Amino acid sequence: MSENHAIVFGASGLIGWAMVDQLLAAYPAPGTFASVTAVANRPIDLAEAHWPEPAADRPGLRLVSGVDLRGDAGALADSLRQQVPNADKITHIFYFVFTSVGHDLEEEVAVNKKMLENVVDAVSSLTQNLKFVVFPGGTRGYGIYVPGGTFSAPLTEDMVNNLPADYAKTVAYPQFRKVLTDACKGKSWTWCEICPDAIIGFTPNGSQFSLALHWAQYLSLYAYNHGIGPRIQGGQNSDKKEAATVEVPFPGVSAGYESLCSPVAASTMARFAIYAGQNPERCGDGRLFNIADADAPTKMHDLWPRLAAWFGLVGTGPETRSETELLPSEYVERYQGVFGEHGLDKAAKGGVGAGRKQLDSVGSWLTFDRQLSLERLREAGFEERRDPIEGWLDAFEMFRKAGLIL
Ligand SMILES: NC(=O)c1ccc[n+]([C@@H]2O[C@H](COP(=O)([O-])OP(=O)(O)OC[C@H]3O[C@@H](n4cnc5c(N)ncnc54)[C@H](OP(=O)(O)O)[C@@H]3O)[C@@H](O)[C@H]2O)c1
């Protein structure tokens, strides 16, 4: 048994939840980590977290919630010292925190930079055993927020160095790199950045930018309203239709439906984060790695019909929207009460937060190829591959289990 102690910041988030899940599942082998500390901002009820149950061959878990990282590093260090057993044995920081602050993107960068600085300063003051730090970047760092994109795909890691300066100052990742480069000078630890396109996964408490949850709640309510769904038996719908005849058009435009992309399951990201931490010589020194489930890109044309089919719907290509037609977030807002009527209080109150408007526009804004090259990932020896649809369907199963969809 190693003495590795992982601390996961943002444990309630899309990547953070999967990170704790994979650590507790003892990936890649029992004994890789002795203990895991999950740090969350909003409180999580452990009984409703859906992480693996404690077992002899799993690392021990300590959940510390109510930790807002926007304070100062000293107070954070005190709080962690009091609440984290063996804080002096922390070896790995998995940092998956991000917060939106409205329209001021430079302010957003500053707030997020400060939170990472606080974490690095606080944890460094608690342990002499730190070995590795991981944080996620994203295709935003390749300029996809510029209409039409910035670089020609496939996107390769060296491109981040050519990001136009005006745009770069609106993205936190270059600042994160600077914080970690400066902080690890002369220290025993090193770090890497993992760059995903859309991340597909589960969170028990909603999430700011979960496309899977956004579409799952939409499709769940859409199916219900059209007389389809697991809870429809004895339900109130009068216009019950035969399953698999109700069409649901892709929310977007043709170019969004056909553009190439590289989604990744949050569990794949988490596995690579663990792999990177175990292989600092291949993955450290501030290297950036693209990540995806499959080497070959996919497109919504391949995914949407399979996503809709899970809900008993026929997913079709985009249609010209009428002005009165609701976007997914508007649809969920209008019908969310249905969840409550079926006892799904969590779904009735929550789902996707700050990112819902942005996620509504995914199919009409991401109209260009943005697939990721995985050459560097494979050169580093990470060989896990899966069909990208699996991450979506696993997340849907978990949403249903957690009462976030019908
Ligand atoms: N979602 C995607 O598809 C995607 C794609 C590419 C890149 N990324 C990048 O991945 C990173 C993480 O995003 P995510 O999708 O995992 O987001 P997420 O699900 O919203 O998770 C963000 C986490 O940060 C925590 N957090 C926010 N403010 C905090 C604060 N003041 N103190 C402590 N914790 C705080 C949140 O906790 P609370 O909710 O409890 O506050 C949450 O656990 C971001 O850099 C994002 O740009 C995401």
Short mmCIF file of C-alpha atoms and ligand atoms in Angstrom, two decimals:
data_model
loop_
_atom_site.label_atom_id
_atom_site.label_comp_id
_atom_site.label_asym_id
_atom_site.label_seq_id
_atom_site.Cartn_x
_atom_site.Cartn_y
_atom_site.Cartn_z
CA MET A 1 0.00 0.00 0.00
CA SER A 2 1.41 3.36 -1.01
CA GLU A 3 1.07 6.36 1.28
CA ASN A 4 -0.28 8.54 -1.50
CA HIS A 5 -2.91 10.99 -0.33
CA ALA A 6 -4.98 12.68 -3.03
CA ILE A 7 -6.86 15.90 -2.37
CA VAL A 8 -9.58 16.73 -4.89
CA PHE A 9 -10.80 20.32 -5.09
CA GLY A 10 -14.16 20.82 -6.83
CA ALA A 11 -15.26 17.33 -5.76
CA SER A 12 -18.93 18.20 -6.35
CA GLY A 13 -18.23 19.21 -9.95
CA LEU A 14 -18.34 17.34 -13.20
CA ILE A 15 -14.70 16.29 -13.28
CA GLY A 16 -14.19 16.35 -9.51
CA TRP A 17 -17.01 13.88 -8.85
CA ALA A 18 -15.54 11.42 -11.38
CA MET A 19 -12.07 11.97 -9.90
CA VAL A 20 -13.21 10.90 -6.43
CA ASP A 21 -15.19 8.04 -7.98
CA GLN A 22 -12.15 6.69 -9.84
CA LEU A 23 -9.83 7.13 -6.86
CA LEU A 24 -12.27 5.21 -4.65
CA ALA A 25 -12.67 2.56 -7.34
CA ALA A 26 -8.91 2.11 -6.85
CA TYR A 27 -7.99 2.83 -10.45
CA PRO A 28 -5.67 1.53 -11.85
CA ALA A 29 -4.99 -0.95 -9.02
CA PRO A 30 -5.70 -1.27 -5.31
CA GLY A 31 -3.08 0.49 -3.22
CA THR A 32 -2.33 3.30 -5.68
CA PHE A 33 -3.72 5.78 -3.12
CA ALA A 34 -4.05 5.24 0.62
CA SER A 35 -6.43 8.14 1.22
CA VAL A 36 -8.59 10.62 -0.59
CA THR A 37 -9.82 14.00 0.63
CA ALA A 38 -12.75 15.40 -1.33
CA VAL A 39 -13.14 19.16 -0.92
CA ALA A 40 -16.45 20.74 -1.92
CA ASN A 41 -17.90 24.22 -1.78
CA ARG A 42 -21.63 23.44 -1.63
CA PRO A 43 -22.38 20.75 0.94
CA ILE A 44 -22.75 17.21 -0.41
CA ASP A 45 -24.61 14.55 1.47
CA LEU A 46 -22.28 11.55 1.40
CA ALA A 47 -25.27 9.22 1.37
CA GLU A 48 -26.42 10.85 -1.87
CA ALA A 49 -23.01 11.23 -3.48
CA HIS A 50 -23.17 7.82 -5.22
CA TRP A 51 -19.47 7.18 -4.73
CA PRO A 52 -18.29 3.60 -4.11
CA GLU A 53 -18.96 2.27 -0.61
CA PRO A 54 -15.94 1.94 1.70
CA ALA A 55 -14.03 -1.34 1.33
CA ALA A 56 -10.71 -2.77 2.46
CA ASP A 57 -9.11 -2.48 -0.96
CA ARG A 58 -10.20 1.14 -1.44
CA PRO A 59 -8.57 4.30 -0.18
CA GLY A 60 -10.26 5.92 2.80
CA LEU A 61 -12.40 8.98 2.04
CA ARG A 62 -12.65 12.22 3.96
CA LEU A 63 -15.28 14.67 2.68
CA VAL A 64 -14.79 18.31 3.63
CA SER A 65 -17.54 20.60 2.39
CA GLY A 66 -18.36 24.27 2.74
CA VAL A 67 -14.88 25.31 1.62
CA ASP A 68 -15.05 28.52 -0.44
CA LEU A 69 -11.64 29.02 -2.05
CA ARG A 70 -12.13 32.75 -2.65
CA GLY A 71 -10.88 33.67 0.83
CA ASP A 72 -7.18 33.84 1.61
CA ALA A 73 -4.58 31.10 1.61
CA GLY A 74 -3.85 31.32 5.35
CA ALA A 75 -7.47 30.78 6.33
CA LEU A 76 -7.73 27.92 3.84
CA ALA A 77 -4.60 26.28 5.27
CA ASP A 78 -6.05 26.56 8.81
CA SER A 79 -9.34 25.11 7.71
CA LEU A 80 -7.69 22.17 5.91
CA ARG A 81 -5.30 21.56 8.83
CA GLN A 82 -8.28 21.23 11.17
CA GLN A 83 -10.44 19.09 8.91
CA VAL A 84 -8.06 16.89 6.92
CA PRO A 85 -6.40 14.01 8.74
CA ASN A 86 -2.85 13.43 7.47
CA ALA A 87 -2.77 16.76 5.66
CA ASP A 88 1.02 16.55 5.99
CA LYS A 89 0.91 13.43 3.78
CA ILE A 90 -0.88 15.05 0.81
CA THR A 91 0.94 13.95 -2.35
CA HIS A 92 -1.40 14.86 -5.21
CA ILE A 93 -3.64 17.87 -5.84
CA PHE A 94 -6.42 17.30 -8.37
CA TYR A 95 -7.79 20.78 -8.94
CA PHE A 96 -11.16 20.90 -10.75
CA VAL A 97 -12.58 24.20 -9.58
CA PHE A 98 -14.03 26.87 -11.80
CA THR A 99 -16.46 29.68 -11.24
CA SER A 100 -18.17 32.08 -13.63
CA VAL A 101 -18.52 35.68 -12.54
CA GLY A 102 -20.83 37.14 -15.19
CA HIS A 103 -19.70 39.10 -18.22
CA ASP A 104 -16.37 40.47 -17.02
CA LEU A 105 -14.03 37.80 -18.35
CA GLU A 106 -10.86 39.41 -17.04
CA GLU A 107 -12.43 39.46 -13.59
CA GLU A 108 -13.31 35.80 -14.08
CA VAL A 109 -9.65 35.06 -14.86
CA ALA A 110 -8.50 36.98 -11.77
CA VAL A 111 -10.96 35.23 -9.42
CA ASN A 112 -10.09 31.78 -10.74
CA LYS A 113 -6.36 32.48 -10.67
CA LYS A 114 -6.57 33.56 -7.03
CA MET A 115 -8.41 30.39 -6.04
CA LEU A 116 -5.67 28.21 -7.56
CA GLU A 117 -2.99 30.32 -5.87
CA ASN A 118 -4.76 29.89 -2.55
CA VAL A 119 -4.87 26.13 -2.96
CA VAL A 120 -1.22 25.81 -3.94
CA ASP A 121 -0.06 28.12 -1.14
CA ALA A 122 -2.26 26.46 1.47
CA VAL A 123 -1.44 22.86 0.58
CA SER A 124 2.29 23.63 0.20
CA SER A 125 2.26 24.98 3.75
CA LEU A 126 0.73 21.74 5.05
CA THR A 127 2.81 19.06 3.34
CA GLN A 128 6.40 18.46 2.33
CA ASN A 129 5.29 15.42 0.35
CA LEU A 130 3.58 17.00 -2.62
CA LYS A 131 4.44 15.22 -5.87
CA PHE A 132 1.96 16.25 -8.54
CA VAL A 133 -0.73 18.80 -9.41
CA VAL A 134 -3.32 18.39 -12.21
CA PHE A 135 -5.80 20.95 -13.53
CA PRO A 136 -8.14 20.95 -16.54
CA GLY A 137 -7.90 23.39 -19.40
CA GLY A 138 -10.37 23.16 -22.25
CA THR A 139 -10.90 23.90 -25.92
CA ARG A 140 -11.78 27.45 -24.86
CA GLY A 141 -7.99 27.67 -24.59
CA TYR A 142 -7.77 26.93 -28.34
CA GLY A 143 -9.95 29.94 -29.12
CA ILE A 144 -13.28 28.19 -29.75
CA TYR A 145 -15.15 31.12 -28.23
CA VAL A 146 -14.22 33.16 -31.32
CA PRO A 147 -17.00 32.70 -33.91
CA GLY A 148 -15.75 30.12 -36.41
CA GLY A 149 -12.89 29.12 -34.10
CA THR A 150 -9.28 30.26 -34.13
CA PHE A 151 -7.18 27.33 -35.34
CA SER A 152 -7.74 24.61 -37.96
CA ALA A 153 -8.46 21.21 -36.43
CA PRO A 154 -7.14 18.78 -35.43
CA LEU A 155 -6.14 20.91 -32.48
CA THR A 156 -2.64 20.20 -31.22
CA GLU A 157 -1.21 21.28 -27.89
CA ASP A 158 1.44 23.63 -29.33
CA MET A 159 -1.35 25.89 -30.69
CA VAL A 160 -2.05 27.40 -27.27
CA ASN A 161 1.18 29.36 -27.65
CA ASN A 162 -0.30 31.20 -30.64
CA LEU A 163 -3.53 32.29 -28.98
CA PRO A 164 -4.16 35.97 -29.83
CA ALA A 165 -3.26 38.09 -26.79
CA ASP A 166 -6.65 39.85 -26.62
CA TYR A 167 -8.38 36.52 -26.38
CA ALA A 168 -5.77 34.88 -24.10
CA LYS A 169 -6.41 37.45 -21.38
CA THR A 170 -10.05 36.28 -21.20
CA VAL A 171 -9.07 32.65 -20.45
CA ALA A 172 -7.88 31.43 -17.05
CA TYR A 173 -5.69 28.57 -18.26
CA PRO A 174 -2.60 30.62 -19.28
CA GLN A 175 -2.68 32.21 -15.81
CA PHE A 176 -3.02 28.78 -14.16
CA ARG A 177 0.12 27.68 -16.03
CA LYS A 178 1.97 30.72 -14.75
CA VAL A 179 0.88 30.14 -11.15
CA LEU A 180 2.05 26.53 -11.21
CA THR A 181 5.28 27.20 -13.13
CA ASP A 182 6.27 29.83 -10.55
CA ALA A 183 5.12 27.83 -7.54
CA CYS A 184 6.95 24.60 -8.37
CA LYS A 185 10.35 26.22 -8.96
CA GLY A 186 12.89 24.51 -6.72
CA LYS A 187 10.21 22.20 -5.27
CA SER A 188 9.85 18.43 -5.35
CA TRP A 189 6.55 18.49 -7.24
CA THR A 190 5.54 18.96 -10.83
CA TRP A 191 2.27 19.43 -12.72
CA CYS A 192 0.31 18.94 -15.92
CA GLU A 193 -2.80 20.29 -17.63
CA ILE A 194 -5.45 18.16 -19.30
CA CYS A 195 -7.42 19.66 -22.17
CA PRO A 196 -10.91 18.28 -22.90
CA ASP A 197 -13.58 19.32 -25.39
CA ALA A 198 -17.08 18.69 -23.95
CA ILE A 199 -16.93 16.70 -20.70
CA ILE A 200 -19.67 14.12 -20.24
CA GLY A 201 -20.41 12.93 -16.74
CA PHE A 202 -22.49 12.82 -13.61
CA THR A 203 -22.79 15.11 -10.62
CA PRO A 204 -25.24 14.49 -7.79
CA ASN A 205 -25.87 18.23 -7.28
CA GLY A 206 -26.15 19.72 -10.77
CA SER A 207 -23.27 21.50 -12.46
CA GLN A 208 -22.56 24.79 -14.17
CA PHE A 209 -21.57 23.40 -17.58
CA SER A 210 -22.86 19.84 -17.90
CA LEU A 211 -24.09 19.27 -21.45
CA ALA A 212 -25.15 15.73 -20.56
CA LEU A 213 -27.39 16.92 -17.71
CA HIS A 214 -28.71 19.81 -19.79
CA TRP A 215 -29.83 17.55 -22.60
CA ALA A 216 -30.87 14.69 -20.30
CA GLN A 217 -33.38 16.88 -18.43
CA TYR A 218 -34.64 18.28 -21.73
CA LEU A 219 -35.06 14.87 -23.36
CA SER A 220 -36.55 13.36 -20.22
CA LEU A 221 -39.27 16.03 -20.03
CA TYR A 222 -39.77 16.01 -23.80
CA ALA A 223 -40.33 12.25 -23.77
CA TYR A 224 -42.69 12.51 -20.81
CA ASN A 225 -44.73 15.26 -22.43
CA HIS A 226 -45.08 13.09 -25.54
CA GLY A 227 -46.32 10.10 -23.63
CA ILE A 228 -43.06 8.19 -23.41
CA GLY A 229 -40.99 7.31 -20.41
CA PRO A 230 -40.41 4.91 -17.60
CA ARG A 231 -42.94 6.58 -15.32
CA ILE A 232 -45.65 7.11 -17.86
CA GLN A 233 -47.69 4.07 -16.84
CA GLY A 234 -50.70 5.48 -15.06
CA GLY A 235 -49.45 9.02 -15.76
CA GLN A 236 -51.56 11.97 -16.69
CA ASN A 237 -50.74 12.12 -20.38
CA SER A 238 -53.74 11.64 -22.62
CA ASP A 239 -52.01 11.81 -26.01
CA LYS A 240 -49.88 8.73 -25.37
CA LYS A 241 -47.93 7.82 -28.49
CA GLU A 242 -46.09 4.70 -29.46
CA ALA A 243 -42.49 4.76 -28.29
CA ALA A 244 -39.87 5.47 -30.95
CA THR A 245 -42.19 7.41 -33.19
CA VAL A 246 -41.84 10.76 -31.53
CA GLU A 247 -39.16 12.85 -33.17
CA VAL A 248 -36.97 15.35 -31.37
CA PRO A 249 -34.87 17.59 -33.62
CA PHE A 250 -31.29 18.40 -32.70
CA PRO A 251 -31.23 21.82 -31.00
CA GLY A 252 -28.94 23.61 -33.41
CA VAL A 253 -28.06 24.03 -37.07
CA SER A 254 -26.73 21.66 -39.74
CA ALA A 255 -23.15 22.87 -39.45
CA GLY A 256 -23.29 22.20 -35.69
CA TYR A 257 -24.73 18.75 -36.32
CA GLU A 258 -22.00 17.83 -38.80
CA SER A 259 -18.90 19.44 -37.24
CA LEU A 260 -16.22 17.14 -35.83
CA CYS A 261 -15.58 17.09 -32.09
CA SER A 262 -13.93 14.97 -29.39
CA PRO A 263 -16.11 14.55 -26.28
CA VAL A 264 -14.66 12.83 -23.24
CA ALA A 265 -16.22 11.02 -20.31
CA ALA A 266 -15.31 12.63 -17.00
CA SER A 267 -14.17 9.16 -15.88
CA THR A 268 -11.62 9.03 -18.74
CA MET A 269 -10.28 12.42 -17.67
CA ALA A 270 -10.04 11.24 -14.08
CA ARG A 271 -8.22 8.09 -15.11
CA PHE A 272 -5.70 10.06 -17.09
CA ALA A 273 -5.22 12.47 -14.18
CA ILE A 274 -4.33 9.48 -11.98
CA TYR A 275 -2.07 8.07 -14.70
CA ALA A 276 -0.29 11.41 -15.06
CA GLY A 277 0.26 11.63 -11.31
CA GLN A 278 1.80 8.16 -11.34
CA ASN A 279 4.06 8.99 -14.29
CA PRO A 280 5.54 12.41 -13.51
CA GLU A 281 8.58 11.90 -15.72
CA ARG A 282 6.39 11.38 -18.80
CA CYS A 283 3.52 13.68 -17.89
CA GLY A 284 4.93 16.40 -15.62
CA ASP A 285 6.99 19.56 -16.30
CA GLY A 286 3.85 21.54 -17.09
CA ARG A 287 2.95 19.44 -20.11
CA LEU A 288 -0.44 19.94 -21.71
CA PHE A 289 -2.35 16.87 -22.91
CA ASN A 290 -5.45 16.77 -25.06
CA ILE A 291 -7.88 14.11 -23.90
CA ALA A 292 -10.87 12.37 -25.50
CA ASP A 293 -12.55 8.99 -25.38
CA ALA A 294 -11.62 7.99 -28.92
CA ASP A 295 -8.80 8.87 -31.30
CA ALA A 296 -11.24 9.37 -34.17
CA PRO A 297 -13.55 12.37 -33.88
CA THR A 298 -17.30 12.10 -33.74
CA LYS A 299 -20.17 14.48 -34.53
CA MET A 300 -23.59 15.20 -33.15
CA HIS A 301 -25.07 13.52 -36.21
CA ASP A 302 -23.69 10.24 -34.80
CA LEU A 303 -24.56 10.93 -31.16
CA TRP A 304 -27.93 12.71 -31.10
CA PRO A 305 -30.08 9.82 -32.43
CA ARG A 306 -28.48 7.48 -29.89
CA LEU A 307 -28.99 9.94 -27.03
CA ALA A 308 -32.63 10.48 -27.98
CA ALA A 309 -33.18 6.71 -28.37
CA TRP A 310 -32.22 6.21 -24.72
CA PHE A 311 -35.32 8.25 -23.86
CA GLY A 312 -37.52 6.37 -26.36
CA LEU A 313 -37.36 9.25 -28.86
CA VAL A 314 -36.25 9.48 -32.47
CA GLY A 315 -33.46 12.03 -32.69
CA THR A 316 -33.52 13.82 -36.01
CA GLY A 317 -31.38 16.51 -37.62
CA PRO A 318 -31.88 20.21 -36.92
CA GLU A 319 -35.00 21.97 -38.16
CA THR A 320 -35.62 25.64 -38.73
CA ARG A 321 -36.86 26.90 -35.38
CA SER A 322 -40.03 28.86 -35.10
CA GLU A 323 -39.82 31.93 -32.87
CA THR A 324 -42.07 30.37 -30.26
CA GLU A 325 -40.14 27.11 -30.03
CA LEU A 326 -38.40 26.67 -26.71
CA LEU A 327 -34.68 26.18 -26.31
CA PRO A 328 -33.69 23.27 -24.04
CA SER A 329 -33.19 25.48 -20.97
CA GLU A 330 -36.52 27.23 -21.58
CA TYR A 331 -38.22 23.88 -22.03
CA VAL A 332 -36.75 22.57 -18.77
CA GLU A 333 -37.73 25.77 -16.94
CA ARG A 334 -41.32 25.53 -18.18
CA TYR A 335 -41.84 21.85 -17.34
CA GLN A 336 -39.46 21.33 -14.40
CA GLY A 337 -42.48 21.08 -12.10
CA VAL A 338 -43.18 17.66 -13.65
CA PHE A 339 -40.12 16.35 -11.84
CA GLY A 340 -41.58 17.57 -8.55
CA GLU A 341 -44.94 15.94 -9.32
CA HIS A 342 -43.06 12.63 -9.49
CA GLY A 343 -41.20 13.16 -6.25
CA LEU A 344 -37.95 14.21 -7.89
CA ASP A 345 -37.43 17.29 -5.75
CA LYS A 346 -33.76 17.64 -6.59
CA ALA A 347 -34.54 17.70 -10.31
CA ALA A 348 -37.43 20.11 -9.78
CA LYS A 349 -35.12 22.60 -8.10
CA GLY A 350 -31.79 22.06 -9.78
CA GLY A 351 -29.88 21.06 -12.82
CA VAL A 352 -27.49 23.09 -14.90
CA GLY A 353 -26.55 26.45 -13.40
CA ALA A 354 -24.68 29.38 -14.89
CA GLY A 355 -23.88 27.64 -18.18
CA ARG A 356 -27.42 26.82 -19.32
CA LYS A 357 -27.71 29.61 -21.94
CA GLN A 358 -24.29 28.76 -23.33
CA LEU A 359 -25.24 25.08 -23.50
CA ASP A 360 -28.46 25.99 -25.36
CA SER A 361 -26.35 27.41 -28.12
CA VAL A 362 -23.85 24.55 -28.43
CA GLY A 363 -25.51 23.23 -31.60
CA SER A 364 -25.68 26.59 -33.31
CA TRP A 365 -22.40 28.13 -32.16
CA LEU A 366 -19.96 25.21 -32.45
CA THR A 367 -20.36 24.97 -36.21
CA PHE A 368 -16.71 24.24 -37.02
CA ASP A 369 -14.44 21.23 -36.61
CA ARG A 370 -12.65 21.26 -33.24
CA GLN A 371 -11.43 17.69 -32.86
CA LEU A 372 -8.39 17.10 -30.70
CA SER A 373 -5.20 15.33 -31.72
CA LEU A 374 -4.43 12.58 -29.19
CA GLU A 375 -0.91 11.94 -30.44
CA ARG A 376 0.77 13.37 -27.37
CA LEU A 377 -1.55 11.48 -25.02
CA ARG A 378 -0.71 8.19 -26.71
CA GLU A 379 3.01 8.98 -26.76
CA ALA A 380 2.76 9.38 -22.98
CA GLY A 381 1.48 5.80 -22.85
CA PHE A 382 -2.17 6.34 -21.94
CA GLU A 383 -4.06 3.77 -24.01
CA GLU A 384 -7.62 3.82 -22.67
CA ARG A 385 -10.26 4.12 -25.38
CA ARG A 386 -14.03 3.85 -25.37
CA ASP A 387 -16.98 4.57 -27.62
CA PRO A 388 -17.93 8.20 -26.79
CA ILE A 389 -21.63 7.25 -26.53
CA GLU A 390 -20.89 5.14 -23.44
CA GLY A 391 -20.02 8.17 -21.31
CA TRP A 392 -23.37 9.77 -22.17
CA LEU A 393 -25.41 6.66 -21.45
CA ASP A 394 -23.54 5.99 -18.19
CA ALA A 395 -24.30 9.58 -17.13
CA PHE A 396 -28.00 9.16 -18.03
CA GLU A 397 -28.20 6.00 -15.93
CA MET A 398 -26.68 7.84 -13.00
CA PHE A 399 -29.00 10.86 -13.43
CA ARG A 400 -31.97 8.52 -13.26
CA LYS A 401 -30.56 6.70 -10.24
CA ALA A 402 -29.96 10.04 -8.48
CA GLY A 403 -33.45 11.34 -9.30
CA LEU A 404 -32.29 14.08 -11.64
CA ILE A 405 -34.40 12.85 -14.58
CA LEU A 406 -37.57 10.81 -14.96
N1 LIG B 1 -17.99 21.12 -18.48
C1 LIG B 1 -17.33 20.95 -19.60
O1 LIG B 1 -17.83 20.33 -20.56
C2 LIG B 1 -15.92 21.49 -19.73
C3 LIG B 1 -15.29 21.36 -20.96
C4 LIG B 1 -13.99 21.82 -21.10
C5 LIG B 1 -13.34 22.37 -20.01
N2 LIG B 1 -13.97 22.48 -18.82
C6 LIG B 1 -13.22 23.09 -17.71
O2 LIG B 1 -13.19 22.25 -16.58
C7 LIG B 1 -13.09 23.03 -15.39
C8 LIG B 1 -14.08 22.55 -14.37
O3 LIG B 1 -15.34 22.62 -14.94
P1 LIG B 1 -16.52 21.60 -14.62
O4 LIG B 1 -17.24 21.36 -15.87
O5 LIG B 1 -16.01 20.44 -13.81
O6 LIG B 1 -17.42 22.58 -13.74
P2 LIG B 1 -18.40 22.28 -12.59
O7 LIG B 1 -19.07 20.97 -12.77
O8 LIG B 1 -19.25 23.48 -12.44
O9 LIG B 1 -17.40 22.18 -11.36
C9 LIG B 1 -16.72 23.29 -10.87
C10 LIG B 1 -16.41 23.03 -9.41
O10 LIG B 1 -15.79 24.21 -8.87
C11 LIG B 1 -16.34 24.41 -7.58
N3 LIG B 1 -16.29 25.80 -7.18
C12 LIG B 1 -16.82 26.88 -7.82
N4 LIG B 1 -16.61 27.99 -7.11
C13 LIG B 1 -15.94 27.62 -5.98
C14 LIG B 1 -15.44 28.32 -4.86
N5 LIG B 1 -15.60 29.63 -4.73
N6 LIG B 1 -14.81 27.62 -3.89
C15 LIG B 1 -14.67 26.28 -4.01
N7 LIG B 1 -15.10 25.55 -5.05
C16 LIG B 1 -15.75 26.22 -6.03
C17 LIG B 1 -17.78 23.99 -7.74
O11 LIG B 1 -18.36 23.74 -6.49
P3 LIG B 1 -19.78 24.38 -6.14
O12 LIG B 1 -20.66 24.12 -7.32
O13 LIG B 1 -20.15 23.66 -4.91
O14 LIG B 1 -19.54 25.85 -5.94
C18 LIG B 1 -17.64 22.74 -8.57
O15 LIG B 1 -17.38 21.62 -7.77
C19 LIG B 1 -13.26 24.48 -15.86
O16 LIG B 1 -11.99 25.06 -15.99
C20 LIG B 1 -13.89 24.34 -17.21
O17 LIG B 1 -13.61 25.43 -18.05
C21 LIG B 1 -15.26 22.04 -18.64
#
